[in-house]
Rosetta silent file (secondary structure, phi, psi, omega in degrees, C-alpha in Angstrom):
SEQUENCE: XXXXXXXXXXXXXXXXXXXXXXXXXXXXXXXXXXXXXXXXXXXXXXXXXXXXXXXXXXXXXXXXXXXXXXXXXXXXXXXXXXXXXXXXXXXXXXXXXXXXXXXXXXXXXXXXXXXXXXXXXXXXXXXXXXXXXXXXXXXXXXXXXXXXXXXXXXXXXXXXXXXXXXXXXXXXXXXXXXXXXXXXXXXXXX
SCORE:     score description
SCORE:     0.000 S_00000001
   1 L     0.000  126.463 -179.946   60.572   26.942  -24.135 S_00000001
   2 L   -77.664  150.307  160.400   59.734   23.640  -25.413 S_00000001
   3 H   -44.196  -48.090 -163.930   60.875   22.127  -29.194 S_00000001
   4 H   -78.600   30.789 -172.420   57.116   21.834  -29.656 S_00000001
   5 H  -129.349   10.069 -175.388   56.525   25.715  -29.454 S_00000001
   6 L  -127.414  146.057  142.523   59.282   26.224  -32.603 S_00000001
   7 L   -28.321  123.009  154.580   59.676   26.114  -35.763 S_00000001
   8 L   -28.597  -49.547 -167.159   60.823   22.461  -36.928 S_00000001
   9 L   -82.897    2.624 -175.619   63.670   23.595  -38.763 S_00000001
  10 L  -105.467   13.467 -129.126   65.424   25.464  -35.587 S_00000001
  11 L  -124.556  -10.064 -159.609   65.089   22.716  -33.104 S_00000001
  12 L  -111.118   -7.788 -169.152   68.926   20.652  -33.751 S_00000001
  13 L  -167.503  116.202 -173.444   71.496   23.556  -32.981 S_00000001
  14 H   -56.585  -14.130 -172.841   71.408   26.554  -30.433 S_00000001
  15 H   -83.912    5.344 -165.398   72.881   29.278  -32.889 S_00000001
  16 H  -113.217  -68.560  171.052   69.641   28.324  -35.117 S_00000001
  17 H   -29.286  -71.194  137.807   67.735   28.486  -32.183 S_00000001
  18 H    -8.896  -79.547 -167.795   69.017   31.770  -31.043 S_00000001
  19 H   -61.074  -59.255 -172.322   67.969   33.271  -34.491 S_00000001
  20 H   -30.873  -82.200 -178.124   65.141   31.753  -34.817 S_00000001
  21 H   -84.649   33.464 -173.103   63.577   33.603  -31.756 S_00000001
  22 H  -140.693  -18.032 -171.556   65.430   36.565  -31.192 S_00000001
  23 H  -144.281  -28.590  177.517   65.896   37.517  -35.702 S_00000001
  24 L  -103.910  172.592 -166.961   63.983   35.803  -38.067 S_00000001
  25 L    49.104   14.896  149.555   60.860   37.333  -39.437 S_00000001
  26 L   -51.709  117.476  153.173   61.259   40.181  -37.032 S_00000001
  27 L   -53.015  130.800 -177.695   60.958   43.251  -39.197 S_00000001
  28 L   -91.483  102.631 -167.319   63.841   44.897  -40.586 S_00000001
  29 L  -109.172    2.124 -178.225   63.568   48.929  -41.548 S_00000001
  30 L   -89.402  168.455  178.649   67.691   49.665  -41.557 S_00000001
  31 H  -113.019  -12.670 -176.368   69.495   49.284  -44.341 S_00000001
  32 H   -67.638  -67.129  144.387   72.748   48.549  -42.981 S_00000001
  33 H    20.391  -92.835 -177.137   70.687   45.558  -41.703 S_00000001
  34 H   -56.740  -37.394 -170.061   68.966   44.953  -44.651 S_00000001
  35 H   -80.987  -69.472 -172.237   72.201   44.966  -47.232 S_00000001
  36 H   -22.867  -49.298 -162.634   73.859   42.507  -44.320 S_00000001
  37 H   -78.488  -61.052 -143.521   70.942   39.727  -44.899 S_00000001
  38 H   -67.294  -34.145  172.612   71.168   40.458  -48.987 S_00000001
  39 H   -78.694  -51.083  160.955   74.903   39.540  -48.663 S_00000001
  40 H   -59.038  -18.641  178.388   74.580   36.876  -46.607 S_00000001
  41 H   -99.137   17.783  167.896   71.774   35.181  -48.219 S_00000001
  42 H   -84.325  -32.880 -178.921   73.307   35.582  -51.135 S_00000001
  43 H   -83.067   12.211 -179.726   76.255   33.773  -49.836 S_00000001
  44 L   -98.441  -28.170  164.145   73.952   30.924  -48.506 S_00000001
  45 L   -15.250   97.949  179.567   73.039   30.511  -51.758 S_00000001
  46 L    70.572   19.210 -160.366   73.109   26.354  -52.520 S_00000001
  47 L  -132.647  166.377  167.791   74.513   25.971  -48.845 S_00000001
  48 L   -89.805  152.852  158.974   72.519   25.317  -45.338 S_00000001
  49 H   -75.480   14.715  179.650   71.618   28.556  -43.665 S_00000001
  50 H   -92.762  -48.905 -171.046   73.271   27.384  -40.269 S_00000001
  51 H   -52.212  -31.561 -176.120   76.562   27.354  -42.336 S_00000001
  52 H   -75.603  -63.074  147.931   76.229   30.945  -43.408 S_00000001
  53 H   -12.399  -58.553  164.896   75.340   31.692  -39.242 S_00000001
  54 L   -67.464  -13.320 -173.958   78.633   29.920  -38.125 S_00000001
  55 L  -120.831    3.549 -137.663   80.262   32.211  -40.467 S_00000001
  56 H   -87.338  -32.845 -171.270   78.351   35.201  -39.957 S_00000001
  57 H   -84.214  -25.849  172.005   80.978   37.106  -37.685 S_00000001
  58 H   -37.471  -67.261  140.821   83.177   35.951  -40.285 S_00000001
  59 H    -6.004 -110.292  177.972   81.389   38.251  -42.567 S_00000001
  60 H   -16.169  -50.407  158.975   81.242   41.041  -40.642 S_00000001
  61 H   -75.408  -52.046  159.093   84.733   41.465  -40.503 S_00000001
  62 H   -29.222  -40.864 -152.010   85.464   40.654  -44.081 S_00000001
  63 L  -140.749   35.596  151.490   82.871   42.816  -45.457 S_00000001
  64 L    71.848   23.999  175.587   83.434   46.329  -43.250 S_00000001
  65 L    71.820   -5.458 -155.748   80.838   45.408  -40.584 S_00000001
  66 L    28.499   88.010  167.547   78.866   45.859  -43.965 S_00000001
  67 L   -94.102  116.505 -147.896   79.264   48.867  -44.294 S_00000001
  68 L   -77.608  -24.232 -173.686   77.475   49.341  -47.574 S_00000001
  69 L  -104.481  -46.263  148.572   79.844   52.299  -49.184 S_00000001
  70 L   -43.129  -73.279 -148.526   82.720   50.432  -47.788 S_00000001
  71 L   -87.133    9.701  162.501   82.575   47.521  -49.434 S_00000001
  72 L   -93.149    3.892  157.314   81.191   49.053  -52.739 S_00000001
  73 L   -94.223    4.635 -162.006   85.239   50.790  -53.238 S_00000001
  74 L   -69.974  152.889 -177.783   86.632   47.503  -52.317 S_00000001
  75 L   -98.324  179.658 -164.164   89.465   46.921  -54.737 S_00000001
  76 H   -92.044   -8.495  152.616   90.202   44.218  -56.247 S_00000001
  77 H   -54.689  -52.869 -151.444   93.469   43.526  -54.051 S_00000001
  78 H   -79.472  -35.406 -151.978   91.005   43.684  -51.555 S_00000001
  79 H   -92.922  -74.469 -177.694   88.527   41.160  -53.051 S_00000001
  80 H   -73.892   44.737 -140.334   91.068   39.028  -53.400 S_00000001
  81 H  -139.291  -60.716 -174.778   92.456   39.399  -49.930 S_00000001
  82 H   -99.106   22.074  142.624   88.884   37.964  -48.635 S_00000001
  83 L   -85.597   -9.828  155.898   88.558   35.062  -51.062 S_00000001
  84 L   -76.928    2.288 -179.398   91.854   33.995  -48.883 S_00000001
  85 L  -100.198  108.133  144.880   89.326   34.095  -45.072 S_00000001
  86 L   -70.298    9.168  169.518   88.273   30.776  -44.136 S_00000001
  87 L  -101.328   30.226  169.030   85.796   32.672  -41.809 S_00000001
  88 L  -141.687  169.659  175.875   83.855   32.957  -45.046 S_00000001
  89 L   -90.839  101.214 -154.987   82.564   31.229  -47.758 S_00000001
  90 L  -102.265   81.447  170.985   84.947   31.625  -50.253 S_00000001
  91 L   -85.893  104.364  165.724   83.064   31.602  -53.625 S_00000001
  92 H   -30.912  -51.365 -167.148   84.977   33.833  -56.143 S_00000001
  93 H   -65.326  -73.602  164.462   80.945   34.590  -58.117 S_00000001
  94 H     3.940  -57.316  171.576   79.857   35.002  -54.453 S_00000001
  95 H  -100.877  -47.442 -163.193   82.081   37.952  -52.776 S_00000001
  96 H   -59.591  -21.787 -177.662   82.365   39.585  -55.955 S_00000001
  97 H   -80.431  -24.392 -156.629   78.422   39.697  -55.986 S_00000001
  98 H   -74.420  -51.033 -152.801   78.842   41.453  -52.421 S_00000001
  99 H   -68.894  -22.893  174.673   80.829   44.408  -54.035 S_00000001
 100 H   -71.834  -18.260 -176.776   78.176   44.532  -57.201 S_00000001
 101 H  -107.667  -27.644  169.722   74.928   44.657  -54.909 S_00000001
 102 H   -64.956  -33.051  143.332   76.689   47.374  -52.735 S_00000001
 103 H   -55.082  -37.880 -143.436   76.725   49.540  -55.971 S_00000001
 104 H  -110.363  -43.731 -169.006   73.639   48.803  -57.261 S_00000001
 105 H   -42.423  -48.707  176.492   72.412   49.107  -53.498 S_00000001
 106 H   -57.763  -42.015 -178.012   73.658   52.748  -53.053 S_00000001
 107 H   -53.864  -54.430 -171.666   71.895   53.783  -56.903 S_00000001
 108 H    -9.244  -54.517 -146.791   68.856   52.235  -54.665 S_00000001
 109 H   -91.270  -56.757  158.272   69.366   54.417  -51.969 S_00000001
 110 H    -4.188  -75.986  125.609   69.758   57.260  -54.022 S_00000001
 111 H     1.542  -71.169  163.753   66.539   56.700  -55.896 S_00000001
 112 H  -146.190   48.151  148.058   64.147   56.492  -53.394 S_00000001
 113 L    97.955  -43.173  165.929   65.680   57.756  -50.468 S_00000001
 114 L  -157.911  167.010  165.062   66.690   53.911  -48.723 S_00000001
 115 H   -89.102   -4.555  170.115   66.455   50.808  -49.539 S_00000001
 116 H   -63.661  -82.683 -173.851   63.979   50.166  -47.103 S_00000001
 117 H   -39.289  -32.105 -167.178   61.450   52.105  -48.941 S_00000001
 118 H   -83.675  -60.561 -167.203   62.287   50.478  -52.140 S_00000001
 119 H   -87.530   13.866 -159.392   62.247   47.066  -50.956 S_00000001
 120 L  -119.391  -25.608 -176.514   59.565   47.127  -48.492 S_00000001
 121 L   -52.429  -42.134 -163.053   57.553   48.643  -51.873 S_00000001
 122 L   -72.175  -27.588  171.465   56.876   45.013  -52.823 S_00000001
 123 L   -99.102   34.102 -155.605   54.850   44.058  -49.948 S_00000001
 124 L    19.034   51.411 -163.197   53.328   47.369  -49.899 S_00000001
 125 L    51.208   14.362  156.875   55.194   48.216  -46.805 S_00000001
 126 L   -83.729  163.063  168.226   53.384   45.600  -44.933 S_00000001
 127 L   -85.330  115.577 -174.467   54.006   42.591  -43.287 S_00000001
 128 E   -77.223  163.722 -177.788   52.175   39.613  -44.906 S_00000001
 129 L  -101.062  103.442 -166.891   50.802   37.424  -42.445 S_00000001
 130 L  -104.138  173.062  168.097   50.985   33.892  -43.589 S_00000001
 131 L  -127.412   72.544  154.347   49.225   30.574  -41.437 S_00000001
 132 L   -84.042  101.377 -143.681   51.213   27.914  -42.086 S_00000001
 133 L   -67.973  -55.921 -179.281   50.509   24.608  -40.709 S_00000001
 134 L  -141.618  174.204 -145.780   54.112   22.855  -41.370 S_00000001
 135 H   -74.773  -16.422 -146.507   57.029   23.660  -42.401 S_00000001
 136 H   -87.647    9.208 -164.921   56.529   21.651  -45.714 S_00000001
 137 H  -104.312    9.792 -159.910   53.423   24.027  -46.249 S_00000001
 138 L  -105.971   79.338  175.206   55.992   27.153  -46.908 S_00000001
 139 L   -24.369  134.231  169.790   56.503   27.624  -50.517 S_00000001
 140 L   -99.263    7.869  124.086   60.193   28.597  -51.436 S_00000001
 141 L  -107.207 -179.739 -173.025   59.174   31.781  -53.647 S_00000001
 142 L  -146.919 -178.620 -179.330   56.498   33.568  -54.218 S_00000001
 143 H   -92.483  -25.661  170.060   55.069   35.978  -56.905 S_00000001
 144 H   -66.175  -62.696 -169.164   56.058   38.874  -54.658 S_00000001
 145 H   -41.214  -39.364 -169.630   59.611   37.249  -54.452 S_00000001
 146 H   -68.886  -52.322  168.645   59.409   36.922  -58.261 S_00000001
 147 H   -17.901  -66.271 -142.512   58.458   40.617  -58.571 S_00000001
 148 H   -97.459  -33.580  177.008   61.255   41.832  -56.536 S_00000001
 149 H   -67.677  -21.749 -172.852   64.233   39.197  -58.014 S_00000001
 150 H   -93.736  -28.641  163.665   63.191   40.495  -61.320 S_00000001
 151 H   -77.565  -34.977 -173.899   63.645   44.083  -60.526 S_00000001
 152 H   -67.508  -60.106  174.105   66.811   43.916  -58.520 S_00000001
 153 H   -43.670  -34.366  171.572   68.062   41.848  -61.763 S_00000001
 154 H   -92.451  -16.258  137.666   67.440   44.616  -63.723 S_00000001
 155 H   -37.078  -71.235  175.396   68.737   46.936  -60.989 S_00000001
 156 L   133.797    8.872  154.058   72.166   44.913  -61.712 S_00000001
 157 L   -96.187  147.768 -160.153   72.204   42.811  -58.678 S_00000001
 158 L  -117.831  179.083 -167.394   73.250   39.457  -58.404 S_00000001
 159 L    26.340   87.157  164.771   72.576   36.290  -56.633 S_00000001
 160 L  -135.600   15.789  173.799   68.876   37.660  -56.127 S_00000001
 161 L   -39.147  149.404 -168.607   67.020   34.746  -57.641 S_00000001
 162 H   -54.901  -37.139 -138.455   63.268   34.573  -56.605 S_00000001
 163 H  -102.016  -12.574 -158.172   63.980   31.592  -54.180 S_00000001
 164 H  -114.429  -18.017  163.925   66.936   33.761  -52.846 S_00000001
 165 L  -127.023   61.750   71.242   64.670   36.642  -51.974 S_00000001
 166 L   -66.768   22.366 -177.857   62.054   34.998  -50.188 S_00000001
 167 L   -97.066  -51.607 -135.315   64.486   33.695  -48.163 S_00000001
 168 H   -91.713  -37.698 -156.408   65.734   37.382  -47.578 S_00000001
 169 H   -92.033  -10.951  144.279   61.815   38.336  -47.165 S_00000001
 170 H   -45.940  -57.377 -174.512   61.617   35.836  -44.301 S_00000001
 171 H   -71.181  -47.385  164.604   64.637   36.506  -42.686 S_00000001
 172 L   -69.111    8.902  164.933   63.544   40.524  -42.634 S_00000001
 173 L    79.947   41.298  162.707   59.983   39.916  -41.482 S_00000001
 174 L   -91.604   23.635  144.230   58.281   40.994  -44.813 S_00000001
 175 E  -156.250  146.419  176.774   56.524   38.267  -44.501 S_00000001
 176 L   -84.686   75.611  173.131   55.537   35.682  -41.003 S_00000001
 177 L   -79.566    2.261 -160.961   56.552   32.332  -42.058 S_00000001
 178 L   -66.917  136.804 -169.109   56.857   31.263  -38.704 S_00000001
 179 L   -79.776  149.593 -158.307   54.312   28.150  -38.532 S_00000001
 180 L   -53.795  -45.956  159.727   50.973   28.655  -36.460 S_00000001
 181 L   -18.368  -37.468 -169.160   51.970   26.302  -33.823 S_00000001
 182 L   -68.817 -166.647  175.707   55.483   28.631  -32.785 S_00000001
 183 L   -99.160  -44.603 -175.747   55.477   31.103  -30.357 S_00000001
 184 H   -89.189  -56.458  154.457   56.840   33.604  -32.411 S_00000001
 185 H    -8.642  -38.090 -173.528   54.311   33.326  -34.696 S_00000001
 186 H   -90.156  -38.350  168.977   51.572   34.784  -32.394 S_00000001
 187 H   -34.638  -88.451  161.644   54.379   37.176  -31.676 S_00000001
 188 L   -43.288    4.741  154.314   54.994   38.636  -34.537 S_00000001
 189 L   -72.104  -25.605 -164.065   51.371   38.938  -35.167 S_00000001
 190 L   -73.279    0.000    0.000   50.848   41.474  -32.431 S_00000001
């Protein structure tokens, strides 16, 4: 596969690479899944997302495999137990947001059955299909993104800022940001 068949922004580091064509804008319908990308891209949050990626296994152990009902008991011994892992990004607002969106996640789930359905609601369970010529043609929210950061804020979830869920609606394939030129673009089209 050549650079010129990719995304621009994947093209400098194989674990970027990797993702690129094998996870983002693939649709996502699990929720363990889905609450994993909401913590990480919450923790990406002012950061590159290759930094978050390098830490990502990091995660994973920190935060139960994210296991969503795990890490909504974590205690606060606990909390501070993983603002001491350097295999994470250790922002005090940041993990503390993890254990507040795994509560509000579960009411979610509760609600209407998953969080899939609920958050898949905003793009009327479809995928949108965008054609984007360069990378610089890719908007960093949207009015669906605005939609859905403004409900989750009133849900009682944090670090869910509109620009912070389009991110989230990339990385779970609610929408094909991939630019027309990629490969995965036509892919993900199918």
């Amino acid at each position: 596969m050549s650079i010129d068949d990719r995304c621009g922004w994947c093209v400098k580091d194989p674990i970027y690479i990797d993702y690129h064509d094998n996870e983002w804008g693939v649709p996502v319908h699990d929720d363990k899944k889905l609450f994993e990308f909401l913590i990480l891209e919450g923790a990406q949050a002012g950061l590159s997302w290759l930094t978050i990626l390098k830490r990502r296994e990091g995660y994973r152990k920190a935060f139960a495999d994210f296991d969503v009902e795990k890490v909504a008991r974590f205690t606060e011994k606990r909390i501070e137990k993983i603002l001491q892992d350097t295999g994470i990004i250790r922002n005090n607002l940041k993990v503390r947001s993890a254990v507040t969106n795994a509560k509000a996640f579960i009411k979610v789930q509760e609600e209407f059955g998953s969080f899939d359905k609920y958050i898949w609601q905003f793009t009327d369970g479809k995928v949108i299909q965008n054609k984007r010529a360069t990378l610089k043609d890719i908007p960093p929210r949207t009015t669906e993104s605005d939609v859905m950061s403004k409900d989750l804020i009133k849900r009682g979830f944090k670090f869910v800022g509109s620009t912070i869920m389009y991110a989230h609606m990339q990385a779970t394939g609610m929408v094909n940001d991939h630019v027309v030129d990629c490969f995965r673009h036509r892919e993900l089209r199918k």
